[in-house]
Amino acid sequence: MNKKLGEYGTFILLAIIVPMAIFLSFKPTTQVKYKIGDFEFEYGGDIEGETIKIMELGNLGEPATATSPPYPPFKRYSLTSGIQAVLNEYGEVPLLPTWFPEEMKFADVYMGPVTIISFSDRKVSDFRFANITIQVKLYPNPPSLDELNKSVEYGKQQGNNDLNLVQIGDTWVVLSEKAGLGDPEVEAMFGPSPLAWFFKDNYYYIICVKSPLTPQDMIKIMESLKPANQ
Amino acid sequence: MILILPLIYSEVLLVTYQIQPAYAQGTSWYVGYFDYTPPGVAYSHPGVYGEILTIDANVPSITTNMYCEWVATILSYSPMYWVQVGYLKGAIQTWVFYSPHYYVEKMDQANTNGVSTFVPLNTSTPSAGSWHSYATRRPYYFPGESPPSYDPSEWRFYIDNMGAYVWRFFVTPYIPIDEQAFVEVYGTSQIRITGSHFRNLRFFDAQLYWYYWDRHVARADSPYTITEVSHHEFYANGGG
């Protein structure tokens, strides 16, 4: 009896282990990794080009905290397909970071009225919950340094002391260490976060990093920005 | 046995792998237009304009629910920043409006906890069946602007009279990236918005002045529906 059980047990074990091994050795295309320099990323979505529709959540039974405009639909791609989509859209690829905090494992590209490139330490439902987002829009008439300076100085005069204009490389950047995130659901998760915005080569960039990343991480990320093919 | 078990096992794993998160309805319903200029198209719209027909819909549990109709300039989608002007009926933050009421609002880097700067305007109130025009505009260095604007982060808001702004905000960042014109319902889809009508949606441009929207992407969350007349006109219906 015990011998028979042993034989069946072996079969049952094999029946479990073999298909598991086959399943685990087969990686869906969405798990193929993409590299930027020494950093390797997986796609955080399920299907290339899937449409992301964000549903806005408030607290039912309580008045709204704002009359929030909705998010538009975005198409979501892996980094490699997304870079190609960006290339098709712009005719060139905007700057990408070449340095990342080690925890960043996933990278996605969202195409909508703006392009949003996101990096995160886990799979996320959409860019709102990623650790790093880089929003890009073609903007051929960028503000002058004088205009940026005025906006910061006037902001400080009105009591907004979290604004600073700094030079990173050859680019002037407006920095905020504790920017609100606009969306109650996201703000509840991360709290005020580091934000930077600047113009470079006809593109308008807004970079936001969320915890556990710090303002210092954001500056290192910005210092590492390079054209994607370099 | 050996053949069947792996099949069952792999099917279970495959099904588990393919299951997507439930696509739940949020607490807001939207009917209207995004401008949605593609990101690679040269863009500069320092203002949006629209005419909105006022409706006076019943709002159940009016101390927690509301609807509003507005035009907005989007300053960023990540994070979500914007400026907006329109009318509202129902509850927001600490206010409750029992009839349609004009307001302006902004969300930017300085707004934390997801709470906007909401300003009800006490000039007059829109009555049901009346048309009113609403506009946002960034007037920095625009020739002929009266009074002149010296702060690049200034956005001005207009209702009915484009010659005199009703409010202004100073926002960071201040560059526009998209426009929207929407009916927004919060809290319950029991609010019936049938009869909502937006027309003459326009962008502001320093060279072209005010010109009609030449593209749009529509959104209508069930049970609400939209009738798209053109890029610059639509009806919103449903609910209740």
Coordinates of C-alpha atoms in Angstrom, one line a residue:
Chain A
M1 CA 0.0 0.0 0.0
N2 CA 2.8 2.4 1.1
K3 CA 4.8 1.4 -2.0
K4 CA 1.8 2.1 -4.3
L5 CA 1.2 5.4 -2.6
G6 CA 4.9 6.2 -3.1
E7 CA 4.6 5.5 -6.8
Y8 CA 1.4 7.5 -7.2
G9 CA 3.0 10.3 -5.1
T10 CA 5.9 10.5 -7.5
F11 CA 3.5 10.7 -10.5
I12 CA 1.5 13.4 -8.8
L13 CA 4.6 15.4 -7.9
L14 CA 5.8 15.1 -11.5
A15 CA 2.4 16.1 -12.7
I16 CA 2.7 19.3 -10.7
I17 CA 6.4 20.1 -11.2
V18 CA 6.6 19.4 -15.0
P19 CA 3.9 21.8 -16.1
M20 CA 5.1 24.4 -13.6
A21 CA 8.6 24.2 -15.1
I22 CA 7.2 24.4 -18.6
F23 CA 5.0 27.4 -17.6
L24 CA 7.8 29.2 -15.8
S25 CA 10.3 28.7 -18.7
F26 CA 7.8 30.3 -21.1
K27 CA 8.0 34.1 -20.7
P28 CA 5.2 36.1 -22.2
T29 CA 6.4 38.8 -24.6
T30 CA 5.4 41.4 -22.0
Q31 CA 8.1 40.2 -19.7
V32 CA 10.9 40.6 -22.3
K33 CA 13.4 43.0 -20.8
Y34 CA 14.6 46.3 -22.3
K35 CA 17.8 48.0 -21.5
I36 CA 18.9 51.6 -21.1
G37 CA 22.7 51.5 -20.5
D38 CA 23.2 49.1 -17.7
F39 CA 19.6 49.3 -16.5
E40 CA 17.1 46.6 -17.5
F41 CA 13.3 47.1 -17.5
E42 CA 10.2 45.0 -17.9
Y43 CA 7.0 46.2 -19.4
G44 CA 4.5 46.9 -16.6
G45 CA 1.4 46.5 -18.7
D46 CA -0.3 43.4 -20.2
I47 CA -0.6 44.0 -23.9
E48 CA 1.4 46.3 -26.2
G49 CA -0.6 49.3 -27.2
E50 CA -3.4 48.6 -24.7
T51 CA -5.7 51.6 -24.0
I52 CA -5.6 52.9 -20.4
K53 CA -8.7 54.5 -19.1
I54 CA -8.4 56.0 -15.7
M55 CA -11.5 56.1 -13.5
E56 CA -11.5 59.0 -11.0
L57 CA -12.2 58.0 -7.4
G58 CA -13.5 60.3 -4.7
N59 CA -15.1 59.5 -1.3
L60 CA -18.7 58.6 -1.9
G61 CA -21.0 60.2 0.6
E62 CA -18.6 63.2 1.0
P63 CA -18.5 66.3 -1.1
A64 CA -15.8 66.4 -3.8
T65 CA -12.5 68.0 -2.9
A66 CA -12.3 69.4 -6.4
T67 CA -14.2 69.4 -9.7
S68 CA -11.5 67.3 -11.3
P69 CA -11.1 67.2 -15.1
P70 CA -10.9 63.6 -16.3
Y71 CA -7.8 61.9 -17.6
P72 CA -7.9 61.3 -21.4
P73 CA -7.3 57.8 -22.7
F74 CA -3.7 56.8 -23.2
K75 CA -2.1 54.0 -25.2
R76 CA 0.5 52.1 -23.2
Y77 CA 3.6 50.5 -24.6
S78 CA 6.8 48.9 -23.4
L79 CA 9.9 51.0 -23.5
T80 CA 11.1 49.7 -26.9
S81 CA 7.7 49.9 -28.6
G82 CA 7.0 53.2 -26.9
I83 CA 10.3 54.7 -28.1
Q84 CA 9.3 53.7 -31.6
A85 CA 5.9 55.2 -31.2
V86 CA 7.5 58.4 -29.9
L87 CA 9.8 58.4 -32.9
N88 CA 6.9 58.0 -35.2
E89 CA 5.0 60.8 -33.5
Y90 CA 7.8 63.4 -33.0
G91 CA 10.3 62.3 -35.7
E92 CA 12.9 62.1 -33.0
V93 CA 13.2 60.9 -29.4
P94 CA 13.2 63.3 -26.5
L95 CA 15.7 63.0 -23.7
L96 CA 15.7 59.9 -21.5
P97 CA 17.5 59.3 -18.2
T98 CA 20.6 57.1 -18.2
W99 CA 20.7 56.8 -14.4
F100 CA 18.1 55.2 -12.2
P101 CA 17.7 54.2 -8.6
E102 CA 18.4 50.5 -8.4
E103 CA 14.8 49.6 -7.4
M104 CA 13.4 50.7 -10.8
K105 CA 12.4 47.5 -12.7
F106 CA 9.5 48.5 -14.9
A107 CA 9.2 51.1 -17.7
D108 CA 6.2 52.1 -19.7
V109 CA 5.4 54.7 -22.3
Y110 CA 2.0 56.3 -22.5
M111 CA 0.8 58.1 -25.7
G112 CA -2.0 60.6 -25.4
P113 CA -2.2 64.4 -25.8
V114 CA 1.2 64.2 -24.1
T115 CA 3.8 61.5 -23.9
I116 CA 4.4 60.1 -20.4
I117 CA 7.4 57.8 -19.8
S118 CA 7.3 56.1 -16.4
F119 CA 9.7 54.0 -14.4
S120 CA 8.7 52.1 -11.2
D121 CA 9.8 49.5 -8.7
R122 CA 6.6 47.5 -9.3
K123 CA 3.9 47.0 -11.8
V124 CA 1.4 49.8 -11.7
S125 CA -2.1 50.2 -13.1
D126 CA -1.2 53.5 -14.8
F127 CA 1.4 56.3 -14.7
R128 CA -0.1 58.0 -11.7
F129 CA 1.4 55.4 -9.4
A130 CA 4.9 55.1 -11.0
N131 CA 7.9 56.3 -9.0
I132 CA 9.3 58.4 -11.9
T133 CA 7.2 60.1 -14.7
I134 CA 8.5 62.2 -17.5
Q135 CA 5.8 64.1 -19.3
V136 CA 6.8 65.4 -22.8
K137 CA 5.1 67.8 -25.2
L138 CA 6.4 69.5 -28.3
Y139 CA 6.6 73.2 -27.5
P140 CA 8.5 75.1 -30.1
N141 CA 8.3 78.6 -28.4
P142 CA 9.8 78.0 -25.0
P143 CA 9.7 80.7 -22.4
S144 CA 12.9 82.8 -22.0
L145 CA 15.1 82.5 -18.9
D146 CA 13.9 85.9 -18.0
E147 CA 10.3 84.7 -18.1
L148 CA 11.1 81.6 -16.0
N149 CA 12.9 83.8 -13.5
K150 CA 9.9 86.1 -13.3
S151 CA 7.5 83.3 -12.7
V152 CA 9.6 82.0 -9.8
E153 CA 10.2 85.4 -8.3
Y154 CA 6.5 86.4 -8.5
G155 CA 5.6 83.0 -7.0
K156 CA 7.9 83.6 -4.0
Q157 CA 6.4 87.1 -3.5
Q158 CA 3.0 85.4 -3.3
G159 CA 4.3 83.1 -0.6
N160 CA 5.2 80.1 -2.7
N161 CA 8.7 79.5 -1.3
D162 CA 8.9 75.9 -2.6
L163 CA 9.9 77.2 -6.1
N164 CA 13.5 77.5 -7.2
L165 CA 15.2 78.2 -10.6
V166 CA 18.4 76.2 -10.9
Q167 CA 20.8 75.3 -13.7
I168 CA 21.4 71.6 -14.4
G169 CA 24.0 71.2 -17.1
D170 CA 23.0 73.9 -19.7
T171 CA 19.3 73.8 -18.8
W172 CA 17.4 76.1 -16.5
V173 CA 14.9 74.1 -14.4
V174 CA 12.1 75.2 -12.1
L175 CA 12.2 72.9 -9.0
S176 CA 9.6 72.2 -6.3
E177 CA 10.5 69.7 -3.5
K178 CA 7.0 69.3 -2.2
A179 CA 4.6 69.7 -5.1
G180 CA 0.9 68.6 -4.7
L181 CA 0.0 65.8 -7.1
G182 CA -3.4 67.1 -8.1
D183 CA -5.2 63.8 -7.8
P184 CA -6.7 62.9 -4.3
E185 CA -6.1 59.2 -4.8
V186 CA -2.4 59.6 -5.7
E187 CA -1.8 62.3 -3.1
A188 CA -3.2 60.0 -0.4
M189 CA -0.6 57.4 -1.4
F190 CA 2.5 59.5 -1.9
G191 CA 2.0 63.0 -0.4
P192 CA 3.6 66.1 -1.8
S193 CA 6.5 65.0 -4.1
P194 CA 9.5 66.5 -5.9
L195 CA 8.7 68.1 -9.3
A196 CA 10.7 69.8 -12.0
W197 CA 9.8 71.5 -15.3
F198 CA 12.0 72.8 -18.1
F199 CA 12.3 73.3 -21.9
K200 CA 14.9 71.7 -24.0
D201 CA 15.2 71.4 -27.8
N202 CA 11.6 72.3 -28.6
Y203 CA 10.2 70.0 -25.9
Y204 CA 8.5 70.8 -22.7
Y205 CA 9.3 68.4 -19.9
I206 CA 7.6 67.9 -16.5
I207 CA 9.5 65.3 -14.3
C208 CA 7.9 64.0 -11.1
V209 CA 9.4 61.5 -8.6
K210 CA 7.5 59.8 -5.8
S211 CA 8.5 58.1 -2.6
P212 CA 10.7 56.4 -1.8
L213 CA 12.7 58.6 -4.2
T214 CA 14.0 61.9 -3.0
P215 CA 14.7 65.4 -4.6
Q216 CA 18.3 64.3 -4.8
D217 CA 17.3 61.3 -6.9
M218 CA 15.3 63.6 -9.2
I219 CA 18.3 65.8 -9.7
K220 CA 20.6 62.8 -10.5
I221 CA 17.9 61.6 -12.9
M222 CA 17.9 65.0 -14.6
E223 CA 21.7 65.2 -14.7
S224 CA 21.7 61.9 -16.6
L225 CA 19.2 62.9 -19.3
K226 CA 20.5 62.2 -22.8
P227 CA 19.1 61.6 -26.3
A228 CA 18.0 58.0 -26.4
N229 CA 20.6 56.9 -29.0
Q230 CA 23.6 58.1 -27.0
Chain B
M1 CA -3.8 11.0 -15.0
I2 CA -0.3 12.3 -15.9
L3 CA -1.7 13.9 -19.1
I4 CA -4.8 15.4 -17.5
L5 CA -3.2 17.0 -14.4
P6 CA -0.7 19.2 -16.2
L7 CA -3.4 20.3 -18.6
I8 CA -5.7 21.3 -15.7
Y9 CA -2.8 22.9 -13.9
S10 CA -1.6 25.0 -16.9
E11 CA -5.1 26.1 -17.7
V12 CA -5.6 27.3 -14.2
L13 CA -2.3 29.2 -14.3
L14 CA -3.1 30.7 -17.7
V15 CA -6.5 31.8 -16.6
T16 CA -5.1 33.3 -13.4
Y17 CA -2.4 35.1 -15.5
Q18 CA -5.0 36.6 -17.9
I19 CA -7.4 37.9 -15.3
Q20 CA -7.5 41.6 -15.4
P21 CA -8.4 43.9 -12.5
A22 CA -12.1 44.8 -12.4
Y23 CA -12.8 48.0 -14.3
A24 CA -14.9 49.8 -11.7
Q25 CA -16.9 53.0 -12.3
G26 CA -15.4 55.8 -10.3
T27 CA -17.3 58.3 -8.3
S28 CA -17.5 60.8 -11.2
W29 CA -19.2 60.6 -14.6
Y30 CA -18.0 62.7 -17.5
V31 CA -19.6 63.7 -20.8
G32 CA -17.7 66.0 -23.2
Y33 CA -14.6 66.7 -25.3
F34 CA -10.9 66.6 -24.9
D35 CA -9.0 68.7 -27.4
Y36 CA -6.3 65.9 -27.5
T37 CA -3.8 67.6 -29.8
P38 CA -1.2 64.9 -30.4
P39 CA 2.0 65.4 -28.4
G40 CA 4.2 65.7 -31.5
V41 CA 2.1 68.5 -33.1
A42 CA 3.3 72.0 -32.4
Y43 CA 1.0 73.5 -29.9
S44 CA 0.2 76.7 -28.1
H45 CA -3.3 77.4 -26.8
P46 CA -3.0 80.0 -24.0
G47 CA -6.8 80.0 -23.5
V48 CA -10.0 78.1 -24.1
Y49 CA -13.6 79.5 -24.7
G50 CA -17.0 77.8 -24.8
E51 CA -20.7 78.7 -24.6
I52 CA -22.7 76.6 -22.2
L53 CA -26.5 76.3 -21.8
T54 CA -27.5 76.4 -18.2
I55 CA -29.6 73.5 -16.9
D56 CA -31.1 73.3 -13.4
A57 CA -31.1 69.5 -12.7
N58 CA -32.4 67.9 -9.6
V59 CA -29.4 66.8 -7.4
P60 CA -30.3 64.0 -4.9
S61 CA -28.5 64.3 -1.6
I62 CA -27.4 67.7 -2.6
T63 CA -25.1 68.1 0.5
T64 CA -22.7 65.5 -0.9
N65 CA -23.4 65.2 -4.6
M66 CA -23.1 67.8 -7.5
Y67 CA -22.8 68.4 -11.2
C68 CA -21.0 71.1 -13.0
E69 CA -20.4 72.2 -16.6
W70 CA -17.1 73.9 -17.5
V71 CA -14.2 74.6 -19.8
A72 CA -10.7 73.9 -18.6
T73 CA -7.1 74.4 -19.6
I74 CA -4.9 71.5 -18.6
L75 CA -1.5 72.4 -17.3
S76 CA -0.2 68.8 -16.7
Y77 CA -1.6 65.2 -16.7
S78 CA 1.3 63.9 -14.5
P79 CA 0.8 65.4 -11.9
M80 CA -2.8 66.5 -12.7
Y81 CA -2.9 70.4 -12.8
W82 CA -5.5 72.6 -14.4
V83 CA -7.5 75.9 -14.4
Q84 CA -11.2 75.9 -14.9
V85 CA -14.3 78.1 -15.2
G86 CA -18.0 77.1 -15.3
Y87 CA -21.1 76.7 -13.2
L88 CA -22.0 74.2 -10.5
K89 CA -25.0 72.9 -8.5
G90 CA -24.6 70.8 -5.4
A91 CA -21.8 70.3 -2.9
I92 CA -18.1 70.9 -3.1
Q93 CA -15.6 71.2 -0.3
T94 CA -17.4 73.2 2.4
W95 CA -20.0 74.8 0.0
V96 CA -23.5 73.7 -1.0
F97 CA -25.2 75.5 -3.9
Y98 CA -28.9 74.8 -4.2
S99 CA -29.1 76.5 -7.6
P100 CA -26.6 76.9 -10.5
H101 CA -23.6 79.1 -9.4
Y102 CA -20.6 80.5 -11.3
Y103 CA -17.1 79.4 -10.1
V104 CA -13.4 79.4 -11.0
E105 CA -11.0 76.8 -9.8
K106 CA -7.4 75.7 -10.1
M107 CA -5.2 72.8 -9.1
D108 CA -1.4 73.2 -9.3
Q109 CA 1.9 72.6 -7.5
A110 CA 0.8 74.6 -4.5
N111 CA -2.5 72.6 -3.9
T112 CA -1.9 69.6 -1.6
N113 CA -4.1 66.7 -0.5
G114 CA -6.0 66.8 -3.8
V115 CA -7.9 69.9 -2.6
S116 CA -8.3 72.5 -5.3
T117 CA -8.6 76.3 -4.9
F118 CA -12.3 76.7 -5.5
V119 CA -13.7 80.2 -5.7
P120 CA -17.5 80.7 -6.0
L121 CA -18.3 83.9 -7.8
N122 CA -20.9 86.1 -6.2
T123 CA -21.5 88.5 -9.2
S124 CA -24.7 86.9 -10.5
T125 CA -26.1 83.4 -11.1
P126 CA -26.9 81.7 -14.3
S127 CA -30.6 80.8 -14.8
A128 CA -31.9 77.7 -16.4
G129 CA -32.2 78.0 -20.2
S130 CA -29.7 80.9 -20.5
W131 CA -26.5 80.7 -22.5
H132 CA -23.3 82.0 -21.0
S133 CA -19.7 82.2 -22.3
Y134 CA -16.8 81.0 -20.2
A135 CA -13.1 81.4 -21.0
T136 CA -9.6 81.0 -19.6
R137 CA -6.7 83.0 -20.9
R138 CA -3.0 83.5 -20.2
P139 CA -2.4 87.2 -21.1
Y140 CA 1.3 87.5 -20.4
Y141 CA 2.8 90.0 -22.8
F142 CA -0.2 89.9 -25.1
P143 CA -0.3 93.3 -26.8
G144 CA -3.3 95.4 -26.0
E145 CA -4.1 93.5 -22.9
S146 CA -5.9 95.7 -20.4
P147 CA -4.7 95.8 -17.7
P148 CA -1.3 94.4 -18.9
S149 CA 0.0 91.2 -17.4
Y150 CA 3.6 91.1 -16.1
D151 CA 3.5 87.7 -14.4
P152 CA 3.9 84.7 -16.8
S153 CA 2.1 82.5 -14.4
E154 CA -1.1 84.6 -14.4
W155 CA -4.3 83.1 -15.9
R156 CA -7.5 85.2 -16.2
F157 CA -11.1 84.0 -16.3
Y158 CA -14.0 85.5 -18.1
I159 CA -17.8 85.0 -18.0
D160 CA -19.9 86.6 -20.7
N161 CA -17.6 89.7 -21.0
M162 CA -14.2 89.0 -22.6
G163 CA -13.3 92.6 -21.9
A164 CA -13.1 92.2 -18.2
Y165 CA -11.9 89.2 -16.3
V166 CA -13.9 88.0 -13.3
W167 CA -11.0 86.3 -11.5
R168 CA -7.3 85.4 -11.9
F169 CA -5.0 82.8 -10.6
F170 CA -1.2 82.6 -10.5
V171 CA -0.2 79.0 -11.2
T172 CA 2.9 76.7 -11.4
P173 CA 3.6 75.3 -13.9
Y174 CA 1.7 77.6 -16.2
I175 CA 2.2 76.3 -19.7
P176 CA -1.0 74.7 -21.2
I177 CA -0.9 71.2 -22.7
D178 CA -4.6 70.4 -23.4
E179 CA -8.1 71.7 -23.2
Q180 CA -11.4 70.1 -22.1
A181 CA -15.1 71.0 -22.1
F182 CA -17.2 68.7 -19.9
V183 CA -20.3 68.0 -18.0
E184 CA -19.1 66.4 -14.7
V185 CA -21.4 64.5 -12.4
Y186 CA -20.1 63.6 -8.9
G187 CA -21.5 61.1 -6.4
T188 CA -24.6 59.7 -8.2
S189 CA -25.7 59.0 -11.8
Q190 CA -29.2 59.8 -10.6
I191 CA -28.6 63.4 -11.7
R192 CA -30.3 63.9 -15.0
I193 CA -28.3 66.2 -17.3
T194 CA -30.5 65.9 -20.4
G195 CA -30.5 69.2 -22.2
S196 CA -26.8 70.1 -21.6
H197 CA -25.4 71.8 -24.6
F198 CA -21.9 73.2 -25.4
R199 CA -21.2 75.3 -28.5
N200 CA -18.6 77.6 -30.1
L201 CA -15.7 75.9 -28.4
R202 CA -12.6 77.9 -29.3
F203 CA -8.9 78.1 -28.6
F204 CA -7.0 81.2 -28.0
D205 CA -3.9 81.9 -30.1
A206 CA -1.7 85.0 -30.2
Q207 CA -1.9 85.1 -34.0
L208 CA -5.3 83.5 -34.9
Y209 CA -7.0 85.1 -31.9
W210 CA -10.1 82.9 -30.9
Y211 CA -10.5 80.0 -33.4
Y212 CA -12.8 76.9 -33.4
W213 CA -11.6 73.6 -32.1
D214 CA -10.4 71.6 -35.1
R215 CA -10.3 68.3 -33.4
H216 CA -11.7 66.5 -30.4
V217 CA -11.9 63.1 -28.6
A218 CA -15.3 62.5 -26.9
R219 CA -15.9 60.8 -23.6
A220 CA -19.4 59.8 -22.2
D221 CA -19.6 57.6 -19.1
S222 CA -22.6 55.3 -19.0
P223 CA -25.5 55.9 -18.3
Y224 CA -24.8 59.3 -19.9
T225 CA -24.6 59.8 -23.6
I226 CA -23.1 62.4 -26.0
T227 CA -24.4 63.7 -29.3
E228 CA -21.4 65.1 -31.2
V229 CA -22.5 67.9 -33.6
S230 CA -19.0 69.1 -34.6
H231 CA -15.5 69.6 -33.2
H232 CA -16.9 72.6 -31.4
E233 CA -20.4 71.6 -30.4
F234 CA -22.1 68.7 -28.5
Y235 CA -25.1 67.7 -26.4
A236 CA -25.0 65.6 -23.2
N237 CA -27.9 63.5 -22.0
G238 CA -29.0 60.8 -19.6
G239 CA -28.9 59.9 -15.9
G240 CA -31.8 60.0 -13.5

